[in-house]
Coordinates of C-alpha atoms in Angstrom, one line a residue:
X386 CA 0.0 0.0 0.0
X387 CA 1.5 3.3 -1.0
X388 CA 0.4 6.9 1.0
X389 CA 2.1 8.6 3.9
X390 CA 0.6 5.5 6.4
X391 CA 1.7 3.0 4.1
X392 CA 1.8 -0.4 6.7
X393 CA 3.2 -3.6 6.2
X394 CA 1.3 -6.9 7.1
X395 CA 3.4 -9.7 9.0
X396 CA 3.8 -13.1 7.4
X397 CA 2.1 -16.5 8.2
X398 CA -1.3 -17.2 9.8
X399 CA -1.2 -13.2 10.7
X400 CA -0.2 -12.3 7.4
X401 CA -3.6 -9.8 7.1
X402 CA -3.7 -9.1 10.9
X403 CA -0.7 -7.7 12.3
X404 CA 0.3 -3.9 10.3
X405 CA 2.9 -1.7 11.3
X406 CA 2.7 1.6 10.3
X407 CA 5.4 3.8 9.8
X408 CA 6.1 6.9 12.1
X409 CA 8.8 9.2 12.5
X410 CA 12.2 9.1 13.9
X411 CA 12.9 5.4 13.2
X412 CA 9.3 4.2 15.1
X413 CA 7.1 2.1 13.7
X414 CA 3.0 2.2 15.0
X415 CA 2.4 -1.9 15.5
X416 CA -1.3 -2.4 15.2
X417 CA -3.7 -5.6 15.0
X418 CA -7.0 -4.3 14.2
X419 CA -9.3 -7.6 14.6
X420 CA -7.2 -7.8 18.2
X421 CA -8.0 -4.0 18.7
X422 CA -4.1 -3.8 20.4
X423 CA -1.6 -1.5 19.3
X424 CA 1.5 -0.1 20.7
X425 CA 4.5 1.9 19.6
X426 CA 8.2 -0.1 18.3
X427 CA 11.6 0.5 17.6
X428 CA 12.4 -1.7 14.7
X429 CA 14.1 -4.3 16.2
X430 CA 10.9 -5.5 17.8
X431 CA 9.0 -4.7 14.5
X432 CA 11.4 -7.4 13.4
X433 CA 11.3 -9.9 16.2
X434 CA 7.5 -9.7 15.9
X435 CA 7.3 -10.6 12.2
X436 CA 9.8 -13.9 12.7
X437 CA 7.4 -15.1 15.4
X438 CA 4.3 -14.5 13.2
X439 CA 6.0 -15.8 10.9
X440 CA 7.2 -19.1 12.7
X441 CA 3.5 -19.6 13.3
X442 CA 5.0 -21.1 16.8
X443 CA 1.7 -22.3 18.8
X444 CA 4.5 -22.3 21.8
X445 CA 5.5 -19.2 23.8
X446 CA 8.4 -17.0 22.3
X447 CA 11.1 -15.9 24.1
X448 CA 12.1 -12.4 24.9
X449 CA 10.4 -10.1 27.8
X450 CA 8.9 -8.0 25.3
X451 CA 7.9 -11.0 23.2
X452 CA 6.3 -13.3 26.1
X453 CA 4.2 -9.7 27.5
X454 CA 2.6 -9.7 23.9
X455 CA 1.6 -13.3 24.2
X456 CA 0.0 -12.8 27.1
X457 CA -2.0 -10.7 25.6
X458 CA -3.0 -13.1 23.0
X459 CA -1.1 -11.3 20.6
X460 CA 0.3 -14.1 18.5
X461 CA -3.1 -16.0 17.8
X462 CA -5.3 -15.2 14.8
X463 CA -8.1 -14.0 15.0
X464 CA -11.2 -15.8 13.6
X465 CA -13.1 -14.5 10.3
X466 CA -15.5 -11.7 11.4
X467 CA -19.4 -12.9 11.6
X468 CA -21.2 -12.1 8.9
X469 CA -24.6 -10.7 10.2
X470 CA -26.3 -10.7 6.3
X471 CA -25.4 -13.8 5.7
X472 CA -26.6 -15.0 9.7
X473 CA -29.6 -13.2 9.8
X474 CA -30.4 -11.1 7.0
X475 CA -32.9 -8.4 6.7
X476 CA -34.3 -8.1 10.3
X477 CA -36.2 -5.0 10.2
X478 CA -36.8 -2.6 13.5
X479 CA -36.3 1.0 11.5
X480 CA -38.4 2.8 9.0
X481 CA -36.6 5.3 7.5
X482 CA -38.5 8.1 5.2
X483 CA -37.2 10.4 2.5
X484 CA -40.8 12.4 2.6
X485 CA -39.6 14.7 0.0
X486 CA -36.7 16.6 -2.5
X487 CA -38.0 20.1 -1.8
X488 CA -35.7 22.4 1.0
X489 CA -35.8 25.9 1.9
X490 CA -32.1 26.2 1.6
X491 CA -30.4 26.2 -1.5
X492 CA -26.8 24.9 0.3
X493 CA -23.6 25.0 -2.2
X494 CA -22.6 21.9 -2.7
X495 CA -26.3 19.8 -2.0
X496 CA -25.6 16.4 -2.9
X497 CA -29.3 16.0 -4.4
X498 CA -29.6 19.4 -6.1
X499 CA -33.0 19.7 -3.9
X500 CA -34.8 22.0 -5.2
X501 CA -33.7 21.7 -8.7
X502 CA -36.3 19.0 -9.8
X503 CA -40.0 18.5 -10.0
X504 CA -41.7 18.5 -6.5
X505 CA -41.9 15.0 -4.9
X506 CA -43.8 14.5 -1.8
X507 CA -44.4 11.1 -0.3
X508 CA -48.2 10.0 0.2
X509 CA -49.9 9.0 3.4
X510 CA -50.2 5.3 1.7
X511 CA -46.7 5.0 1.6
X512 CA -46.3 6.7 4.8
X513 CA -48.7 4.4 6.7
X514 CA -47.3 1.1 5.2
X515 CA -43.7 1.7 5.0
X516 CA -44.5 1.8 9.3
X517 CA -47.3 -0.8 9.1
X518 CA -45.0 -3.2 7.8
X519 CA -41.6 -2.8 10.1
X520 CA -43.7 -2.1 13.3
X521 CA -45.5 -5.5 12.2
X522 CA -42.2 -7.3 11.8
X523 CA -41.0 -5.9 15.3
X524 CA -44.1 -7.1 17.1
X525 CA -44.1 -10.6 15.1
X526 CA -40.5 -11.0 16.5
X527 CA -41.5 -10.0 20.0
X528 CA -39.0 -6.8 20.1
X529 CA -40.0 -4.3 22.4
X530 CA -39.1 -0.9 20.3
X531 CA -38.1 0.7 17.3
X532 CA -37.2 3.6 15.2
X533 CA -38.7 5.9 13.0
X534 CA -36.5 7.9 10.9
X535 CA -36.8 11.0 8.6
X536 CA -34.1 11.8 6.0
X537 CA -33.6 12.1 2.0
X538 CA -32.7 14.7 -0.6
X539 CA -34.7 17.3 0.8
X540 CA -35.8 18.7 4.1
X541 CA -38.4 16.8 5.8
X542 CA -40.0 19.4 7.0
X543 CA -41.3 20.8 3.8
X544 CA -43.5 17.5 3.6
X545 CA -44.9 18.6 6.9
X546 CA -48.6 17.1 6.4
X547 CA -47.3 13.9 6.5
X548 CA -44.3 14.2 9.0
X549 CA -46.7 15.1 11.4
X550 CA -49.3 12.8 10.8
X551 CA -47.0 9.7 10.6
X552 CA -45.3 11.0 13.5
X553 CA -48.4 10.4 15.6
X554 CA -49.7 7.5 13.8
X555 CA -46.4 6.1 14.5
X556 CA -46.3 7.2 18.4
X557 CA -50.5 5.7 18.4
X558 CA -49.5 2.8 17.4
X559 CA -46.7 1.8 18.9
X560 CA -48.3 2.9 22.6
X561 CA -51.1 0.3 21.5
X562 CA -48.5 -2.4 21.1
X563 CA -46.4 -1.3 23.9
X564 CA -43.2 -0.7 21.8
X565 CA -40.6 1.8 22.6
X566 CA -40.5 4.6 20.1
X567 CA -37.4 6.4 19.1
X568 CA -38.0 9.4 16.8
X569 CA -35.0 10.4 14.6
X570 CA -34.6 12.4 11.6
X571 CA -31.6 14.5 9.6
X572 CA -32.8 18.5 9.1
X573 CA -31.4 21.7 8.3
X574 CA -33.2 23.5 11.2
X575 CA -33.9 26.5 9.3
X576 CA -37.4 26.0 11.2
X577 CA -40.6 28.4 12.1
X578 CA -40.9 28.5 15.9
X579 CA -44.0 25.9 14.9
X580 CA -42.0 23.2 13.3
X581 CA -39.5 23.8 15.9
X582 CA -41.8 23.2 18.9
X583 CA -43.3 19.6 17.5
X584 CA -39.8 18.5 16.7
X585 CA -38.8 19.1 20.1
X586 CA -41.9 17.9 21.6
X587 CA -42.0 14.7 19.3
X588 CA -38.9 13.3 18.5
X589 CA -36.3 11.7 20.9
X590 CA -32.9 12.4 18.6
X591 CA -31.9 14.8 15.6
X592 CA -29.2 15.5 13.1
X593 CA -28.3 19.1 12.6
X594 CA -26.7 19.8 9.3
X595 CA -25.1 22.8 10.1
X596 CA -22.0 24.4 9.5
X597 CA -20.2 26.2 12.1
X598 CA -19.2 30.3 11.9
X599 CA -22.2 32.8 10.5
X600 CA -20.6 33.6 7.3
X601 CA -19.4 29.9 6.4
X602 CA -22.8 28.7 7.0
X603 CA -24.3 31.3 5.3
X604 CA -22.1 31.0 2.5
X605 CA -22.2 27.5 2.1
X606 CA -25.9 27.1 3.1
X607 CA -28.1 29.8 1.7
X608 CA -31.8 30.1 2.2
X609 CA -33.9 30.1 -0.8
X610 CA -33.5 33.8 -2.1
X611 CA -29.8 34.1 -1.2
X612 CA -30.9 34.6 2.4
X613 CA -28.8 34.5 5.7
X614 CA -29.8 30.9 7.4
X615 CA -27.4 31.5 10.3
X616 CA -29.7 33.3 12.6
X617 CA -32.8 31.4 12.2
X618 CA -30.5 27.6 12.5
X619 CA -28.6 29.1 15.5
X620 CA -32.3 29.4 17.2
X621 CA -33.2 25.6 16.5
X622 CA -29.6 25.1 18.3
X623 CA -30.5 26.7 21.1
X624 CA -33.6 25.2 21.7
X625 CA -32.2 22.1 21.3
X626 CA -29.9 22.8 23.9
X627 CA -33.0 23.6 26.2
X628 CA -35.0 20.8 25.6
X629 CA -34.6 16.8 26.1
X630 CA -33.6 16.1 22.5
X631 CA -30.1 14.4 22.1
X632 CA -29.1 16.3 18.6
X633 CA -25.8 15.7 17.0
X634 CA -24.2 18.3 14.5
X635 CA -23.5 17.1 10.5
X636 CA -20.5 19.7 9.1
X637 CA -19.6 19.9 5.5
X638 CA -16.4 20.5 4.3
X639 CA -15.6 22.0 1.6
X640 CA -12.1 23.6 -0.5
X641 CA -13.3 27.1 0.4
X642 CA -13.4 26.6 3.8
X643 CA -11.4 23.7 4.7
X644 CA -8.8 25.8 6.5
X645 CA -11.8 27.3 8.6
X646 CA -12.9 23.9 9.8
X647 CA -11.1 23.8 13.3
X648 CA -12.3 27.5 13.8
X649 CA -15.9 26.4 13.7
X650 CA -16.0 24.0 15.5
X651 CA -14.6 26.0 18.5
X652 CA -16.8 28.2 17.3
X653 CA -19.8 25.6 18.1
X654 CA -18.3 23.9 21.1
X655 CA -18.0 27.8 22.5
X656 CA -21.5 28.4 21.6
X657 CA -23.9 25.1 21.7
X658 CA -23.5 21.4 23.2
X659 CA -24.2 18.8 20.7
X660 CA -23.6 15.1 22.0
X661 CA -21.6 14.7 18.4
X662 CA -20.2 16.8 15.6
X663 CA -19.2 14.8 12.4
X664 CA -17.5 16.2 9.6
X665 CA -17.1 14.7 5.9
X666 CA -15.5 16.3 2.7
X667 CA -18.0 17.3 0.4
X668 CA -19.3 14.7 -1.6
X669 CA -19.2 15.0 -5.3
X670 CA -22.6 14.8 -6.0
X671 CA -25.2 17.1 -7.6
X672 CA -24.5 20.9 -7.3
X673 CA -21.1 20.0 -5.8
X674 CA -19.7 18.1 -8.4
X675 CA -17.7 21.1 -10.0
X676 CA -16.7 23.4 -7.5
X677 CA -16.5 22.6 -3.9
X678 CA -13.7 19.1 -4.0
X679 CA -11.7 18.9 -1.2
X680 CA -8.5 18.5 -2.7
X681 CA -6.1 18.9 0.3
X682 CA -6.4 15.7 2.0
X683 CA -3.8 17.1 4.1
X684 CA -5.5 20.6 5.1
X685 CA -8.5 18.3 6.1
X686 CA -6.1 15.8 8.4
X687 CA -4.7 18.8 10.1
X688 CA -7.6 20.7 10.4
X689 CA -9.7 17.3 12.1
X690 CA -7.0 17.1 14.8
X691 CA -6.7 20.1 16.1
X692 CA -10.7 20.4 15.9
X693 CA -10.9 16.7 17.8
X694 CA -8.4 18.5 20.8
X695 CA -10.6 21.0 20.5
X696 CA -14.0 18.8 21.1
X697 CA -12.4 16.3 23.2
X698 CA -11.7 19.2 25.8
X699 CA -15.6 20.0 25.7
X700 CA -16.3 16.7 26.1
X701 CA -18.1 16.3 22.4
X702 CA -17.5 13.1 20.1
X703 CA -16.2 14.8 17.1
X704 CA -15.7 12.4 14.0
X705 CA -15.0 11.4 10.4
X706 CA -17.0 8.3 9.1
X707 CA -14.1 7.0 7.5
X708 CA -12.0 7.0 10.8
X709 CA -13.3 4.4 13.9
X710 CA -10.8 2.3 14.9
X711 CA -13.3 1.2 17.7
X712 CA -15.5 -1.0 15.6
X713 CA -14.7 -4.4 13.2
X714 CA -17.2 -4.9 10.6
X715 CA -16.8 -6.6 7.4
X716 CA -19.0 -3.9 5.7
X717 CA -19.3 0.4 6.1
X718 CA -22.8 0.3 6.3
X719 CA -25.5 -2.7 7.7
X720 CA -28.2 0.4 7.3
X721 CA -30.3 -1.5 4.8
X722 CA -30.1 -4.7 7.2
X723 CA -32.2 -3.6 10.1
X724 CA -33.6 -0.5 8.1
X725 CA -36.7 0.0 5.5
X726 CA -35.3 3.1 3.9
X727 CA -38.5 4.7 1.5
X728 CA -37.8 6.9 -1.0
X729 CA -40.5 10.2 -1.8
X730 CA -41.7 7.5 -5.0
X731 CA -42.4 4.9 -2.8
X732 CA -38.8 2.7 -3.7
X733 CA -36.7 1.1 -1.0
X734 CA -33.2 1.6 -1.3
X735 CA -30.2 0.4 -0.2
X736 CA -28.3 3.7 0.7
X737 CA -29.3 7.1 2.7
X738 CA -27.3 9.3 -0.4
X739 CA -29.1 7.7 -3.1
X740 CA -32.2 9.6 -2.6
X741 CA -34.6 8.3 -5.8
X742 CA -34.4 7.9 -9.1
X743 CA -32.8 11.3 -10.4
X744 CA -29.6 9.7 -8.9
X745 CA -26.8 8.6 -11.3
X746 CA -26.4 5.1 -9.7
X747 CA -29.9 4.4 -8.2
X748 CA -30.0 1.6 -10.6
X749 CA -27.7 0.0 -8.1
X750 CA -29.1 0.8 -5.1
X751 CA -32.8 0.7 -5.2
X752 CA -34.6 -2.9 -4.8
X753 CA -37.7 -2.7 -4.5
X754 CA -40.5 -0.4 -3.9
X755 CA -44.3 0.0 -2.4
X756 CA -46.9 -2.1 -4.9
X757 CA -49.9 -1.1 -3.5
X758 CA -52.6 -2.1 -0.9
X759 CA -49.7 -2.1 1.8
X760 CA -47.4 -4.0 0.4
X761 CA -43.6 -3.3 -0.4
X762 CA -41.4 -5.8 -2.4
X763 CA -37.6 -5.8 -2.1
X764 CA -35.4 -8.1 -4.6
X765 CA -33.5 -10.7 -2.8
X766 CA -30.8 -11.1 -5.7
X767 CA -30.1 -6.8 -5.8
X768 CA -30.2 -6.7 -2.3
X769 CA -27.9 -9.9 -2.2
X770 CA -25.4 -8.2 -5.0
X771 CA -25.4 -5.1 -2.6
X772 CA -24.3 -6.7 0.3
X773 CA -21.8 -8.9 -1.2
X774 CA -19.2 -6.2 -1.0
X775 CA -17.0 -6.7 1.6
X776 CA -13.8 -5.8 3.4
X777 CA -13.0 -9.4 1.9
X778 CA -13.8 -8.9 -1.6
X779 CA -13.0 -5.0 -2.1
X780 CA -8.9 -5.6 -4.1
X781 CA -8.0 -1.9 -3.3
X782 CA -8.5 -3.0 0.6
X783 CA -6.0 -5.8 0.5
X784 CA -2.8 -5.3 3.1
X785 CA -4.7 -1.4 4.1
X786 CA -4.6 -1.6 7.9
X787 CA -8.1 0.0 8.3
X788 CA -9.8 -2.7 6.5
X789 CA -11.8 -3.8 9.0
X790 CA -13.0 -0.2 10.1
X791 CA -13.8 1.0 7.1
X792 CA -14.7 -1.9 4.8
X793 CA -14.4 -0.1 1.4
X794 CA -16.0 3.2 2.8
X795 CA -19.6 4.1 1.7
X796 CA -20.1 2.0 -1.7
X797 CA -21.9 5.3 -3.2
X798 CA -19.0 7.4 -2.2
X799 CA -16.2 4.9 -3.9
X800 CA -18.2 4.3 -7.2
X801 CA -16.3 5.1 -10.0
X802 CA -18.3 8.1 -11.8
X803 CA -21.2 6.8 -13.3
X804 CA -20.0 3.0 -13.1
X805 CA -22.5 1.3 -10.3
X806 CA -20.7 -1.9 -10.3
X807 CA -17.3 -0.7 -10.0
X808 CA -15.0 0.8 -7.3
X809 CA -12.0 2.5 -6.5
X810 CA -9.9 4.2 -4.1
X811 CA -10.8 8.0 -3.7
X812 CA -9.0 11.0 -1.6
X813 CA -11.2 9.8 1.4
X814 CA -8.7 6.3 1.9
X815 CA -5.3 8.7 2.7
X816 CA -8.1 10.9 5.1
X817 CA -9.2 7.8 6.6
X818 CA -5.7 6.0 7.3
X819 CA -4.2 9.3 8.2
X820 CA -7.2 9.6 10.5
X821 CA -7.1 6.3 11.9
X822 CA -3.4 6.4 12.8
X823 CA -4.0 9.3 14.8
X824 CA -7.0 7.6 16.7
X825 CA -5.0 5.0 17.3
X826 CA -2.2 6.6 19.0
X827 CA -4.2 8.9 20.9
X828 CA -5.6 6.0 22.1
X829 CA -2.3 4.7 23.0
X830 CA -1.7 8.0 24.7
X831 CA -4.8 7.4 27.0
X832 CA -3.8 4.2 27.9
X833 CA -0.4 5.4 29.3
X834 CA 1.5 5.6 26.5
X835 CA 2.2 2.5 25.8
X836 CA 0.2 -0.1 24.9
X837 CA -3.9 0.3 24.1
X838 CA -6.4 -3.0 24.0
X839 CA -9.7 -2.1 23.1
X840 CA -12.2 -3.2 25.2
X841 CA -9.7 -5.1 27.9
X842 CA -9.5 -4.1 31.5
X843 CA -5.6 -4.3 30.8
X844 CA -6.0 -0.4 29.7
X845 CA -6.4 0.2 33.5
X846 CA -3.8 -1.9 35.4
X847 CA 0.0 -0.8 35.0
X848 CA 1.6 -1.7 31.9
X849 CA 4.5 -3.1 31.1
X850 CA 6.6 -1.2 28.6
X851 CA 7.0 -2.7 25.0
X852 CA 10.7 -1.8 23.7
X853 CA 13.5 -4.1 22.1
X854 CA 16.9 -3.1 21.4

């Protein structure tokens, strides 16, 4: 693997499980993901630790540094991660509805050009039996909740008949069979003080998209008209922040204000308190495929660090999807596993960015759709061919040492332009190892410098340093 965190996989049974990453001054970042333990060597050890993966030697190895990294289960493989598709397949407790492609902003670099095409607004029928037939699935099963979800190339608000009357059907019905309800939805909060008082007395969680400083926000997301949306979103943030609503905060990056990114978010930490802040380059879709690429995957690495310090000191999760070093999956996204995701024309798709029909690759990633008197139908072989890509499968993922974190990143992101079946490597993979690495050794740093195991009491016991000369 080339890049600035090229890694090199050890040989034998570890030969895809054990990385080490390159640092500087002659160090080298020793990392086995599927083990979640990492730590920092000199290469000496880098070398002693590839002859004993190497030697595939079931017996303990010798050597202090050596023997402490057995104990830790260091030198046994890791078994092939479970595959929950193949387990379980499509187990549905979320209903997830793109009501509409119409927004009151006009934001620079909108991913679905809202706006731009013919009104679509999702019926009541579809509504009604997109939630009839997941809350019917959970009760069948026996669950006790579930999640209704608003989201889509548009804001959800603008289809406000129906968010509001499926949003009480939804909270009827699931009081009648004694389920748990968890309201969600993604918004722009550019909201009348109406919309804004039935969100918060409604829904248990939001995403914000929104931002950071006045003028980038209003720059990047005008209202309709060329109007300032600052003001009016900054109220919706502050009622948030008085109300019982968990609400994370969705940033855009984009090349004009890349270098601004750390700056707001201070600026937000300073002035609001989300539970989360994530921030993603632009994506080059829509009305941001000319103009907006981030093409410093540097500027954004730098920027995200000193924004993270930044959050981590006000106690916020800030994060890049790419980047979580935290989790092993063998694919970016089991959305469509556990979700029924409805588009405004009644299809069920696969992906939250592929928003209907007007999208270049929706051949891909819709499979199925609402036929009428309640019923939806979803094609087993398209949904099969979706979720046959895999950390596995993906060729450009092979020896990368955030394979199993990032499993290919989001399929619609790596599509090669107007190619559904095909992939490739974008900008994002240098953000996302960069990213990673620093994760990583932060998470070293917590741990005492010297050695981190995720999810091991060993991070809070004293540790024995890991050095060989």
């Amino acid at each position: 693997m080339s890049g600035p965190t090229a890694a090199t996989p050890h040989g034998g049974a570890l030969l895809e499980q054990v990385f080490s990453i390159p640092l500087e001054e002659g160090k080298f970042l020793v990392y086995a993901p599927l083990k979640g333990i990492a730590f920092i060597a000199n290469p000496a050890l880098v070398n002693a630790i590839t002859d004993q993966c190497r030697a595939q030697n079931p017996e303990k190895p010798n050597g202090s540094d050596l023997e402490f990294l057995h104990q830790l289960g260091f030198f046994s493989p890791e078994p092939i991660l479970a595959d929950e598709y193949a387990e379980q397949g499509v187990v549905y407790d979320t209903v997830v509805l793109f009501l509409t492609n119409q927004c009151n902003l006009r934001c620079s670099y909108c991913y679905a050009s809202s706006g731009d095409f013919m009104p679509k607004m999702m019926s009541w029928e579809v509504a009604k039996a997109a939630v009839d037939r997941v809350m019917g699935d959970v009760v069948a099963r026996g669950a006790n909740e579930m999640t209704l979800g608003f989201h889509g190339g548009g804001e959800p608000t603008m289809n406000w008949e129906i968010l509001t009357r499926i949003t009480d059907y939804a909270c009827e019905k699931a009081a009648e069979n004694g389920l748990a309800l968890h309201v969600s939805g993604a918004f722009n909060g550019y909201w009348s003080s109406g919309v804004r008082e039935y969100i918060l007395s409604r829904f248990t969680d939001v995403s914000l998209s929104f931002d950071g400083l006045p003028d980038v926000q209003n720059s990047q997301r005008p209202a309709a008209g060329n109007k300032a949306s600052f003001d009016r979103v900054a109220e919706t943030l502050a009622a948030l922040d008085q109300s019982d609503v968990s609400y994370g905060i969705r940033m855009t990056v984009t090349r004009d204000h890349i270098a601004r990114l750390a700056e707001s978010v201070a600026y937000i930490c300073d002035h609001f308190r989300p539970i989360k802040i994530q921030a993603e380059p632009v994506f080059l879709e829509g009305r941001a495929k000319e103009e907006h690429a981030v093409d410093d995957s540097g500027m954004f690495v730098e920027q995200f660090i000193t924004a993270h310090r930044v959050a981590t000191r006000h106690g916020i999760d800030f994060f890049y999807s790419g980047a979580r070093p935290d989790v092993t999956v063998l694919r970016f996204c089991l959305a469509a596993c556990r979700a029924l995701v409805v588009t405004a024309d009644g299809d069920v798709v696969t992906c939250f960015e592929s928003y209907g029909k007007e999208h270049p690759l929706s051949a891909r990633y819709i499979v199925g759709g609402y036929r009428g008197g309640g019923e939806f139908l979803v094609d087993r072989d398209k949904l099969d061919a979706h979720f046959s890509r895999t950390a596995d499968s993906i060729p450009y993922c092979q020896g990368c040492f955030c394979r199993w974190h990032c499993a290919g990143d989001c399929a619609i992101k790596a599509s090669v332009a107007g190619r559904a079946n095909e992939f490739a490597p974008t900008g994002r993979c240098v953000i996302t190892q960069e990213l990673t690495k620093y994760l990583i050794l932060d998470k070293i740093r917590g741990s005492g410098g010297l050695v981190w195991q995720r999810n091991a009491d060993f991070n809070e016991k004293p540790q024995q340093e890991v050095a060989h000369e």
